[in-house]
Short mmCIF file of C-alpha atoms in Angstrom, two decimals:
data_model
loop_
_atom_site.label_atom_id
_atom_site.label_comp_id
_atom_site.label_asym_id
_atom_site.label_seq_id
_atom_site.Cartn_x
_atom_site.Cartn_y
_atom_site.Cartn_z
CA MET A 18 -25.61 2.20 -6.93
CA SER A 19 -27.59 -1.00 -5.90
CA ILE A 20 -23.94 -2.59 -6.44
CA GLY A 21 -22.81 -4.50 -2.80
CA GLU A 22 -21.21 -2.70 -0.27
CA VAL A 23 -17.67 -4.69 -0.90
CA GLN A 24 -17.97 -4.00 -4.49
CA ARG A 25 -18.78 -0.35 -4.47
CA GLN A 26 -16.17 0.25 -1.85
CA SER A 27 -13.20 -1.82 -3.74
CA ILE A 28 -14.29 0.11 -6.79
CA ALA A 29 -14.39 3.56 -5.10
CA SER A 30 -11.34 2.75 -3.78
CA PHE A 31 -9.66 1.33 -7.15
CA VAL A 32 -10.10 4.22 -9.39
CA GLY A 33 -9.28 6.14 -5.98
CA GLN A 34 -5.73 3.92 -6.48
CA ILE A 35 -5.81 4.38 -10.32
CA SER A 36 -6.58 8.34 -10.23
CA PHE A 37 -3.52 9.10 -7.64
CA THR A 38 -0.39 5.95 -9.28
CA PHE A 39 -1.67 8.06 -12.80
CA ILE A 40 -1.15 11.43 -11.51
CA GLY A 41 1.73 9.51 -8.90
CA PHE A 42 3.43 8.85 -11.64
CA LEU A 43 3.77 11.81 -13.86
CA SER A 44 5.21 14.54 -10.64
CA THR A 45 7.84 11.56 -10.03
CA MET A 46 8.26 11.45 -13.81
CA TYR A 47 8.78 15.88 -13.34
CA PHE A 48 10.32 15.39 -10.03
CA ALA A 49 13.11 13.27 -11.64
CA HIS A 50 13.87 15.18 -14.68
CA THR A 51 13.99 18.30 -12.27
CA VAL A 52 15.41 17.98 -9.12
CA GLY A 53 17.42 14.24 -10.07
CA ALA A 54 17.50 10.96 -8.11
CA SER A 55 20.41 12.33 -5.52
CA ILE A 56 17.52 14.93 -3.83
CA LEU A 57 14.17 12.35 -4.49
CA GLY A 58 16.75 9.92 -2.47
CA ALA A 59 16.55 12.77 0.74
CA TYR A 60 13.10 13.08 0.44
CA PHE A 61 12.38 9.12 0.10
CA LEU A 62 15.31 8.90 3.21
CA PHE A 63 12.49 11.63 5.13
CA THR A 64 9.54 9.32 4.35
CA ALA A 65 11.12 6.35 5.74
CA TYR A 66 12.07 8.03 9.03
CA TYR A 67 8.74 9.50 9.21
CA GLY A 68 6.98 6.20 8.32
CA ILE A 69 9.20 4.88 11.61
CA ILE A 70 8.63 7.22 13.53
CA ASN A 71 5.38 7.63 13.08
CA MET A 72 5.01 3.92 13.49
CA ILE A 73 6.04 4.59 17.62
CA THR A 74 3.57 7.51 17.91
CA ASP A 75 0.53 5.43 16.97
CA GLY A 76 2.02 2.45 18.69
CA GLY A 77 -0.92 0.17 17.41
CA PHE A 78 -3.68 2.31 18.88
CA GLY A 79 -4.57 2.93 15.52
CA GLY A 80 -5.26 0.01 14.39
CA ALA A 81 -6.81 -1.08 17.40
CA ALA A 82 -9.64 1.47 17.53
CA ILE A 83 -10.24 0.72 13.69
CA LYS A 84 -10.74 -3.08 15.42
CA ARG A 85 -13.09 -1.85 18.54
CA ILE A 86 -15.02 0.84 16.22
CA SER A 87 -15.35 -1.85 14.27
CA GLU A 88 -17.13 -3.74 16.61
CA GLY A 89 -20.22 -1.15 16.98
CA GLU A 90 -20.00 -1.39 20.73
CA GLU A 91 -19.16 1.91 21.99
CA GLN A 92 -17.87 3.54 19.18
CA ASP A 93 -17.15 7.41 20.98
CA ALA A 94 -15.78 5.15 24.16
CA TYR A 95 -13.57 3.46 22.06
CA PHE A 96 -12.35 6.91 19.74
CA SER A 97 -12.29 8.83 22.83
CA ALA A 98 -10.02 6.77 24.59
CA PHE A 99 -7.96 6.42 21.41
CA PHE A 100 -7.25 9.64 20.86
CA VAL A 101 -5.87 10.33 24.18
CA LEU A 102 -3.61 7.47 24.09
CA ARG A 103 -2.07 8.96 20.44
CA SER A 104 -1.56 12.45 21.38
CA LEU A 105 -0.20 11.59 24.44
CA PHE A 106 2.42 9.26 22.11
CA VAL A 107 2.90 12.04 19.89
CA VAL A 108 3.68 14.58 22.52
CA VAL A 109 6.16 12.38 24.15
CA VAL A 110 7.99 11.00 20.93
CA VAL A 111 8.17 14.93 19.54
CA SER A 112 9.54 16.07 23.04
CA THR A 113 12.36 13.11 22.66
CA LEU A 114 12.98 14.65 19.10
CA ILE A 115 13.81 18.13 19.72
CA GLY A 116 15.89 17.30 22.99
CA PHE A 117 18.07 15.17 20.69
CA ARG A 118 17.54 17.28 17.77
CA ASN A 119 21.76 17.47 17.50
CA TYR A 120 21.55 13.46 16.58
CA PHE A 121 19.67 14.97 13.23
CA ILE A 122 22.71 16.80 12.24
CA GLU A 123 22.31 15.63 8.21
CA PHE A 124 17.92 16.77 8.35
CA ASP A 125 18.44 20.32 9.86
CA ASP A 126 21.06 20.63 7.54
CA ALA A 127 18.34 19.12 4.65
CA GLY A 128 15.94 21.77 6.38
CA ILE A 129 13.32 19.10 6.28
CA PHE A 130 13.85 18.34 10.62
CA SER A 131 11.08 20.79 11.12
CA TRP A 132 9.35 19.62 8.68
CA LEU A 133 9.40 16.09 10.53
CA LEU A 134 8.15 17.42 13.36
CA LEU A 135 5.28 19.18 11.69
CA ALA A 136 4.10 15.94 9.86
CA LEU A 137 4.02 14.08 13.33
CA ILE A 138 1.76 16.54 14.58
CA ALA A 139 -0.17 16.59 11.02
CA SER A 140 -0.04 12.26 11.50
CA LEU A 141 -2.11 12.64 15.07
CA PHE A 142 -4.83 15.02 13.49
CA HIS A 143 -5.22 13.19 10.07
CA GLY A 144 -4.39 9.60 11.71
CA SER A 145 -7.21 9.97 14.07
CA VAL A 146 -10.41 11.39 12.17
CA THR A 147 -8.89 8.69 9.26
CA SER A 148 -9.28 5.70 12.22
CA GLY A 149 -12.66 7.00 13.28
CA VAL A 150 -14.10 6.66 9.49
CA ALA A 151 -12.63 3.48 8.66
CA GLY A 152 -13.89 2.26 11.98
CA THR A 153 -17.83 2.75 11.05
CA GLY A 154 -17.29 1.21 8.13
CA LYS A 155 -17.18 4.25 5.74
CA MET A 156 -14.63 3.05 3.29
CA GLY A 157 -15.80 5.05 0.34
CA VAL A 158 -15.11 8.90 2.03
CA HIS A 159 -11.64 6.65 3.82
CA ALA A 160 -10.69 5.95 -0.05
CA ALA A 161 -11.81 9.58 -1.25
CA GLY A 162 -9.67 10.98 1.72
CA HIS A 163 -7.45 8.71 0.76
CA LEU A 164 -6.84 9.83 -2.90
CA VAL A 165 -7.82 13.63 -1.79
CA ASN A 166 -4.57 13.49 0.64
CA ASN A 167 -1.88 12.27 -1.72
CA ILE A 168 -3.51 14.26 -4.92
CA SER A 169 -3.53 17.67 -2.90
CA ARG A 170 0.08 16.79 -1.69
CA ILE A 171 1.23 16.31 -5.10
CA VAL A 172 -0.28 19.61 -6.26
CA ILE A 173 2.39 21.51 -3.94
CA GLN A 174 5.06 19.49 -4.07
CA VAL A 175 5.02 20.05 -8.05
CA ALA A 176 4.89 23.51 -7.04
CA ALA A 177 7.15 23.80 -4.51
CA VAL A 178 9.79 21.97 -6.75
CA PHE A 179 8.95 24.51 -9.59
CA LEU A 180 9.60 27.29 -7.52
CA GLY A 181 12.65 25.79 -6.39
CA PHE A 182 12.11 24.61 -3.07
CA GLY A 183 13.54 21.27 -3.73
CA VAL A 184 13.57 18.64 -0.97
CA ALA A 185 12.06 21.25 1.88
CA GLY A 186 9.09 21.43 -0.53
CA LEU A 187 8.36 17.63 -1.35
CA ALA A 188 8.10 17.35 2.81
CA GLY A 189 5.99 20.36 3.00
CA GLY A 190 3.43 19.03 0.74
CA PHE A 191 3.68 15.91 2.74
CA VAL A 192 2.62 17.31 5.70
CA ALA A 193 0.30 19.79 3.89
CA GLY A 194 -1.47 16.33 2.47
CA LEU A 195 -2.06 14.76 6.12
CA PHE A 196 -3.81 17.87 6.89
CA ILE A 197 -5.79 18.68 3.56
CA ALA A 198 -7.47 15.05 3.97
CA ALA A 199 -8.10 15.10 7.82
CA ILE A 200 -10.53 18.66 6.88
CA ILE A 201 -12.06 16.72 4.09
CA GLU A 202 -12.78 13.47 6.18
CA LEU A 203 -14.32 15.34 9.05
CA ARG A 204 -17.24 16.17 7.06
CA PHE A 205 -18.54 12.79 7.07
CA PHE A 206 -16.87 11.69 10.87
CA ASP A 207 -19.90 11.34 13.12
CA LEU A 208 -18.24 9.78 16.23
CA HIS A 209 -18.19 12.16 19.98
CA PHE A 210 -15.76 12.24 22.06
CA VAL A 211 -17.24 10.76 25.79
CA ARG A 212 -16.21 9.85 29.22
CA PHE A 213 -14.30 6.48 28.92
CA GLU A 214 -13.51 4.10 31.29
CA TRP A 215 -9.87 1.98 32.77
CA TRP A 216 -11.04 -0.82 30.89
CA HIS A 217 -11.60 0.79 27.48
CA VAL A 218 -7.69 1.52 27.06
CA LYS A 219 -7.12 -2.00 28.13
CA SER A 220 -9.66 -3.66 25.80
CA LEU A 221 -7.57 -1.25 23.31
CA SER A 222 -4.12 -2.07 24.95
CA SER A 223 -4.57 -5.88 24.70
CA PHE A 224 -5.37 -5.72 20.65
CA SER A 225 -2.76 -3.11 20.19
CA PHE A 226 0.21 -4.47 21.85
CA TRP A 227 0.62 -7.35 19.15
CA LEU A 228 -0.55 -4.84 16.24
CA PHE A 229 2.41 -2.65 17.38
CA LEU A 230 4.56 -4.87 16.91
CA THR A 231 4.00 -6.26 13.73
CA SER A 232 3.03 -2.76 12.11
CA ALA A 233 6.89 -2.10 13.70
CA GLY A 234 7.72 -4.99 12.10
CA VAL A 235 5.98 -4.68 9.04
CA ILE A 236 7.23 -0.81 8.89
CA LEU A 237 10.91 -1.86 9.61
CA TYR A 238 10.45 -4.52 6.69
CA SER A 239 8.81 -1.76 4.18
CA TYR A 240 12.43 1.01 5.02
CA VAL A 241 14.82 -1.04 5.96
CA ASP A 242 15.76 -1.10 2.56
CA THR A 243 15.60 2.14 2.28
CA ILE A 244 18.32 3.35 4.64
CA MET A 245 20.30 0.78 4.20
CA ILE A 246 20.42 1.72 0.87
CA ASP A 247 21.66 4.95 2.00
CA TYR A 248 23.61 3.96 4.58
CA TYR A 249 25.98 1.73 1.57
CA LEU A 250 25.48 3.55 -0.90
CA SER A 251 23.99 6.84 -2.07
CA ASN A 252 20.76 8.89 -2.02
CA SER A 253 21.14 8.48 -5.94
CA ASP A 254 20.92 5.04 -5.32
CA VAL A 255 17.76 5.72 -2.70
CA GLY A 256 16.28 7.70 -5.22
CA ILE A 257 16.38 5.29 -8.47
CA TYR A 258 15.54 2.12 -5.72
CA ARG A 259 12.81 3.92 -4.47
CA VAL A 260 11.38 5.39 -8.05
CA VAL A 261 11.56 1.81 -9.15
CA PHE A 262 9.72 0.18 -6.24
CA GLN A 263 6.28 3.41 -6.77
CA PHE A 264 6.91 1.75 -10.37
CA ALA A 265 6.72 -1.63 -9.36
CA SER A 266 3.54 -0.96 -7.30
CA LEU A 267 1.41 -0.52 -10.13
CA ALA A 268 0.82 -4.44 -9.52
CA THR A 269 -0.57 -4.06 -6.59
CA LEU A 270 -4.08 -1.62 -6.76
CA ALA A 271 -6.42 -4.22 -6.88
CA THR A 272 -4.43 -5.34 -3.78
CA VAL A 273 -4.53 -2.18 -1.89
CA ALA A 274 -7.78 -1.47 -3.19
CA ILE A 275 -9.28 -4.83 -1.97
CA ARG A 276 -7.67 -5.53 1.54
CA THR A 277 -8.45 -1.34 2.94
CA THR A 278 -12.36 -2.75 1.52
CA LEU A 279 -12.07 -5.79 3.16
CA TRP A 280 -10.27 -5.36 7.02
CA PRO A 281 -13.35 -4.11 8.98
CA LYS A 282 -15.94 -6.02 7.00
CA VAL A 283 -13.33 -9.64 7.97
CA SER A 284 -13.93 -7.75 11.60
CA ARG A 285 -17.32 -7.35 11.39
CA TRP A 286 -18.00 -11.23 9.81
CA GLY A 287 -15.33 -12.76 11.85
CA LYS A 288 -17.30 -11.16 15.23
CA LEU A 289 -20.28 -12.29 14.43
CA GLU A 290 -18.97 -16.10 13.30
CA GLU A 291 -19.63 -15.11 9.57
CA ILE A 292 -17.01 -17.83 7.89
CA GLU A 293 -18.25 -18.60 4.99
CA PHE A 294 -18.28 -14.83 3.66
CA ILE A 295 -14.52 -14.76 5.12
CA GLU A 296 -13.51 -17.68 2.82
CA GLU A 297 -15.81 -16.15 0.00
CA SER A 298 -13.72 -12.80 -0.12
CA LEU A 299 -10.37 -13.83 0.38
CA SER A 300 -10.92 -16.49 -2.70
CA ARG A 301 -12.21 -13.60 -4.93
CA ALA A 302 -9.59 -11.09 -3.37
CA PHE A 303 -6.46 -13.49 -4.31
CA THR A 304 -8.45 -13.93 -8.13
CA TYR A 305 -9.32 -9.85 -8.31
CA SER A 306 -5.15 -8.99 -7.03
CA LEU A 307 -3.86 -12.08 -9.32
CA THR A 308 -5.66 -10.61 -12.74
CA LEU A 309 -3.58 -7.37 -12.33
CA ALA A 310 -0.33 -8.24 -11.06
CA ILE A 311 0.48 -11.26 -13.62
CA PRO A 312 -0.09 -8.69 -16.61
CA VAL A 313 2.17 -6.22 -14.73
CA PHE A 314 4.52 -8.67 -14.47
CA VAL A 315 4.92 -9.86 -18.18
CA GLY A 316 4.51 -5.90 -19.28
CA GLY A 317 7.66 -5.26 -16.58
CA ILE A 318 9.88 -8.38 -18.19
CA LEU A 319 8.77 -6.77 -22.26
CA PHE A 320 9.25 -2.89 -21.63
CA GLY A 321 10.40 -2.21 -18.16
CA ASP A 322 13.99 -1.37 -19.23
CA LYS A 323 12.29 1.60 -22.11
CA LEU A 324 9.98 2.41 -19.60
CA LEU A 325 12.49 3.68 -17.33
CA TYR A 326 14.59 5.15 -19.66
CA PHE A 327 11.70 7.00 -21.09
CA PHE A 328 9.72 7.99 -17.86
CA TYR A 329 12.45 8.97 -15.54
CA GLY A 330 15.08 10.06 -17.52
CA ALA A 331 18.59 7.54 -18.37
CA ASP A 332 20.06 7.60 -14.77
CA PHE A 333 17.25 4.76 -14.24
CA GLU A 334 16.88 2.70 -16.30
CA ARG A 335 19.75 1.02 -14.65
CA GLY A 336 17.80 -0.46 -12.40
CA TYR A 337 16.14 -2.72 -15.05
CA LEU A 338 16.48 -5.91 -13.53
CA THR A 339 16.00 -4.44 -9.71
CA LEU A 340 12.27 -3.35 -11.16
CA VAL A 341 12.02 -7.38 -12.47
CA ILE A 342 12.76 -8.78 -9.28
CA LEU A 343 9.86 -6.06 -7.59
CA LEU A 344 7.22 -6.90 -9.90
CA PHE A 345 7.25 -10.99 -9.19
CA VAL A 346 7.91 -9.01 -5.26
CA GLN A 347 4.01 -8.35 -6.09
CA ILE A 348 2.75 -10.78 -6.79
CA VAL A 349 3.94 -12.74 -3.75
CA ASN A 350 3.38 -9.92 -1.90
CA ILE A 351 -1.05 -10.07 -2.63
CA PHE A 352 -0.77 -13.57 -0.65
CA HIS A 353 1.39 -12.25 2.14
CA TYR A 354 -0.80 -8.84 2.34
CA PHE A 355 -4.15 -10.71 2.67
CA PHE A 356 -2.86 -13.99 4.92
CA THR A 357 -1.33 -11.30 7.23
CA MET A 358 -4.11 -8.61 7.46
CA TYR A 359 -6.69 -11.55 7.62
CA LEU A 360 -5.06 -13.34 10.57
CA GLY A 361 -4.86 -9.35 12.30
CA ALA A 362 -8.90 -8.77 11.28
CA LEU A 363 -9.50 -12.14 12.75
CA ASN A 364 -8.49 -11.06 15.88
CA HIS A 365 -5.44 -13.12 15.64
CA GLN A 366 -2.20 -10.16 15.79
CA LYS A 367 0.06 -12.42 18.12
CA ASP A 368 0.22 -14.92 15.39
CA SER A 369 0.58 -11.92 13.01
CA PHE A 370 3.24 -10.63 14.87
CA LYS A 371 5.29 -13.80 14.74
CA VAL A 372 5.50 -13.89 11.12
CA THR A 373 5.72 -10.54 10.58
CA ALA A 374 9.08 -10.84 13.21
CA VAL A 375 10.74 -13.67 11.49
CA SER A 376 10.25 -12.16 7.99
CA THR A 377 11.55 -8.95 9.10
CA ALA A 378 14.32 -9.81 10.95
CA ALA A 379 15.42 -11.98 7.76
CA ASN A 380 15.32 -9.20 5.90
CA ILE A 381 17.43 -6.99 7.48
CA ALA A 382 20.02 -9.88 7.70
CA LEU A 383 19.74 -10.30 3.78
CA ASN A 384 20.21 -6.24 3.29
CA LEU A 385 23.11 -6.65 5.41
CA ILE A 386 24.42 -9.17 3.01
CA LEU A 387 23.19 -8.54 -0.49
CA ILE A 388 23.24 -4.72 -0.56
CA PRO A 389 26.96 -4.05 0.05
CA ILE A 390 27.62 -7.13 -2.71
CA ILE A 391 25.01 -6.45 -5.78
CA GLY A 392 23.89 -2.87 -4.29
CA ILE A 393 19.34 -2.48 -4.99
CA GLU A 394 19.55 -5.49 -6.77
CA GLY A 395 20.51 -7.32 -3.15
CA ALA A 396 17.73 -4.98 -1.45
CA ALA A 397 14.79 -6.38 -4.44
CA CYS A 398 16.22 -10.01 -3.36
CA ALA A 399 16.32 -9.91 -0.12
CA THR A 400 12.08 -8.24 -0.13
CA LEU A 401 11.19 -11.51 -2.37
CA VAL A 402 12.62 -14.24 0.00
CA THR A 403 11.47 -12.65 3.02
CA MET A 404 7.87 -12.02 1.81
CA GLY A 405 7.48 -15.79 0.60
CA LEU A 406 8.56 -16.40 3.69
CA SER A 407 6.54 -14.32 5.56
CA ALA A 408 4.00 -15.92 2.61
CA ILE A 409 4.08 -19.36 4.08
CA LEU A 410 4.05 -18.61 8.15
CA ALA A 411 1.14 -16.49 7.77
CA ARG A 412 -0.72 -19.35 5.14
CA ASN A 413 -0.02 -21.86 7.66
CA ILE A 414 -1.08 -20.18 10.59
CA LEU A 415 -4.24 -19.13 8.99
CA SER A 416 -5.21 -22.52 7.74
CA GLN A 417 -5.79 -23.99 11.07
CA ILE A 418 -8.30 -20.61 11.01
CA ILE A 419 -10.32 -20.62 7.92
CA ASN A 420 -10.45 -23.14 5.05
CA ILE A 421 -7.87 -21.28 2.23
CA LYS A 422 -9.27 -21.85 -1.52
CA ILE A 423 -8.12 -20.72 -4.45
CA ASP A 424 -9.71 -20.41 -7.97
CA ASN A 425 -7.53 -22.60 -9.88
CA GLY A 426 -9.89 -22.54 -12.91
CA SER A 427 -9.12 -18.31 -12.97
CA ILE A 428 -6.31 -18.12 -12.40
CA PHE A 429 -5.60 -20.64 -15.32
CA ASN A 430 -7.20 -18.87 -17.29
CA ILE A 431 -5.53 -15.01 -16.18
CA LEU A 432 -2.12 -17.32 -17.26
CA LYS A 433 -3.23 -18.09 -21.28
CA ALA A 434 -4.90 -14.46 -21.57
CA VAL A 435 -1.26 -13.67 -20.12
CA PHE A 436 0.14 -15.97 -22.40
CA PHE A 437 -1.49 -15.10 -25.98
CA MET A 438 -1.14 -11.62 -24.75
CA SER A 439 2.72 -11.42 -24.44
CA ILE A 440 3.05 -13.39 -27.62
CA ILE A 441 1.44 -10.37 -29.16
CA VAL A 442 3.03 -7.81 -27.96
CA GLY A 443 6.01 -9.69 -27.48
CA CYS A 444 6.38 -9.71 -31.29
CA TYR A 445 5.72 -5.84 -31.49
CA ARG A 446 9.18 -5.79 -29.70
CA LEU A 447 11.46 -8.06 -32.08
CA LEU A 448 9.67 -5.93 -35.11
CA ILE A 449 9.72 -2.62 -33.86
CA PRO A 450 12.40 -0.54 -32.78
CA LEU A 451 11.19 1.35 -29.45
CA SER A 452 12.76 4.88 -30.06
CA ASN A 453 10.50 7.07 -28.39
CA VAL A 454 8.18 6.54 -25.33
CA LEU A 455 5.08 6.45 -28.42
CA LEU A 456 6.06 3.76 -29.58
CA THR A 457 6.58 2.35 -26.23
CA LEU A 458 3.64 2.85 -25.07
CA ILE A 459 1.79 1.43 -27.84
CA PRO A 460 2.26 -2.28 -27.01
CA VAL A 461 1.66 -1.33 -23.78
CA LEU A 462 -1.81 -0.26 -24.18
CA LEU A 463 -1.96 -2.53 -26.79
CA GLY A 464 -1.39 -5.37 -24.99
CA ALA A 465 -3.85 -4.45 -21.71
CA LEU A 466 -6.43 -4.17 -24.60
CA ILE A 467 -6.02 -7.61 -25.59
CA TYR A 468 -5.69 -8.85 -22.10
CA GLY A 469 -8.78 -7.53 -20.43
CA ILE A 470 -11.00 -8.61 -23.81
CA LEU A 471 -9.19 -12.23 -23.63
CA ILE A 472 -10.11 -12.41 -19.88
CA LEU A 473 -13.33 -11.85 -19.93
CA LYS A 474 -13.56 -14.38 -22.95
CA PHE A 475 -11.90 -17.13 -20.62
CA ASP A 476 -13.13 -16.39 -17.78
CA VAL A 477 -17.31 -16.82 -17.36
CA LYS A 478 -17.26 -16.27 -13.82
CA MET A 479 -15.06 -13.39 -13.76
CA HIS A 480 -17.00 -12.01 -17.30
CA ASP A 481 -20.53 -12.61 -15.11
CA GLN A 482 -19.49 -10.37 -12.17
CA PHE A 483 -18.00 -7.39 -14.24
CA LYS A 484 -21.04 -7.86 -16.24
CA GLU A 485 -23.64 -7.75 -13.35
CA ILE A 486 -21.51 -4.55 -11.74
CA ALA A 487 -21.73 -2.65 -14.99
CA THR A 488 -25.45 -3.22 -15.04
CA LYS A 489 -26.23 -2.41 -11.25
CA MET A 490 -23.54 0.82 -11.93
CA LYS A 491 -26.45 1.29 -15.54
CA ILE A 492 -23.09 1.05 -17.57
CA PRO A 493 -24.38 -0.42 -20.97
CA TRP A 494 -22.31 -3.62 -21.01
CA SER A 495 -22.18 -3.86 -24.61
CA SER A 496 -20.04 -1.21 -25.18
CA LEU A 497 -17.63 -1.82 -22.96
CA LEU A 498 -17.41 -6.53 -24.85
#
């Protein structure tokens, strides 16, 4: 394809995200109806503890390796130094966990402590390969590997749950996905082990220190609500909250795809001092992310209660208010994601850490206060407040480095399209009882079609950009619009 590299890789990542989301939703629906909220809650706790411990084993060196490798100088040496450091961290952490196994009685009784250890070992193999692939700019391969990881994990999990393995089957599928994805990406991996010098380690460490602290804040930010919900409430509440959180993540599909693609590009542009590319990419990233997030937020308000009921079961319908809050969080999240990502990619990891440290501390405090009072809605509110705080702080710092541009015209066109779409599907909701899943899906699909047509009619710039992409991909534009 002759389309631009960033566009091509973003499209590949976005297609991967859509495919995974569709499969992920179907599998989660199956798990919700088969094993229930409590077993799902136990699995989400497994992934939460894995996320926190894996962050420790990574030590920030994964992101540092991507940064140094992406700069194009002595790539093999930086990769070799990263692999040795990461291996050392994994050995130390796994040995420590085995030594303190008696403190993980709940995990051991559930039969997933061993899976946690295997997951950490798998992360060494997977993290090394994916960091090398991403660092060399092969984001299409990276996106494909991410898709393979998720799809293979889900397929194995569905089979394991069907055979009655419960939470152990879910954890086992998680581990298998890491190994399979790493093997697939290894085919496109072209870095080599070479001798490296101490200064390579120091160069990685100088970047990884702040990246590790920032990552620690992000991981805690991502999982502290899950752990606190389990502490104050129950596994079932964890299951409902995380399922709703996953459902809300639909709003940031474009954000994740663009963010994944842009990180090594922004890093390279920063090294070459190509500021115009950086500023333009940030403006477009906001526009395309909000193009999806805003209509999904409105659609969630109109149909979220019925979608939760029909997709996951009656127990999950009580997560509707949490869903609405978390969908709004995803809009705020767009600015948080890109502001902090650009700070890190432009080698201002220390500033990114400061932002993350403040917001993480606030998040923990608010979760401690709100979850005992208003339950899972309290966790969602804590995330909303602190995500907004993080976005504001990060913007203030980033604005001193580059000019932050928002395409107000395109944002206004998005709001217009959403307004007319919501009137049409809102009337449907008022006039037709949503008594089954089909009657619920019809306005959702109708709303997506109406919004897609309206936004391309209202916004000439977006219309021309999509037309250019479609033309270069040999897709007849007249058949689309």
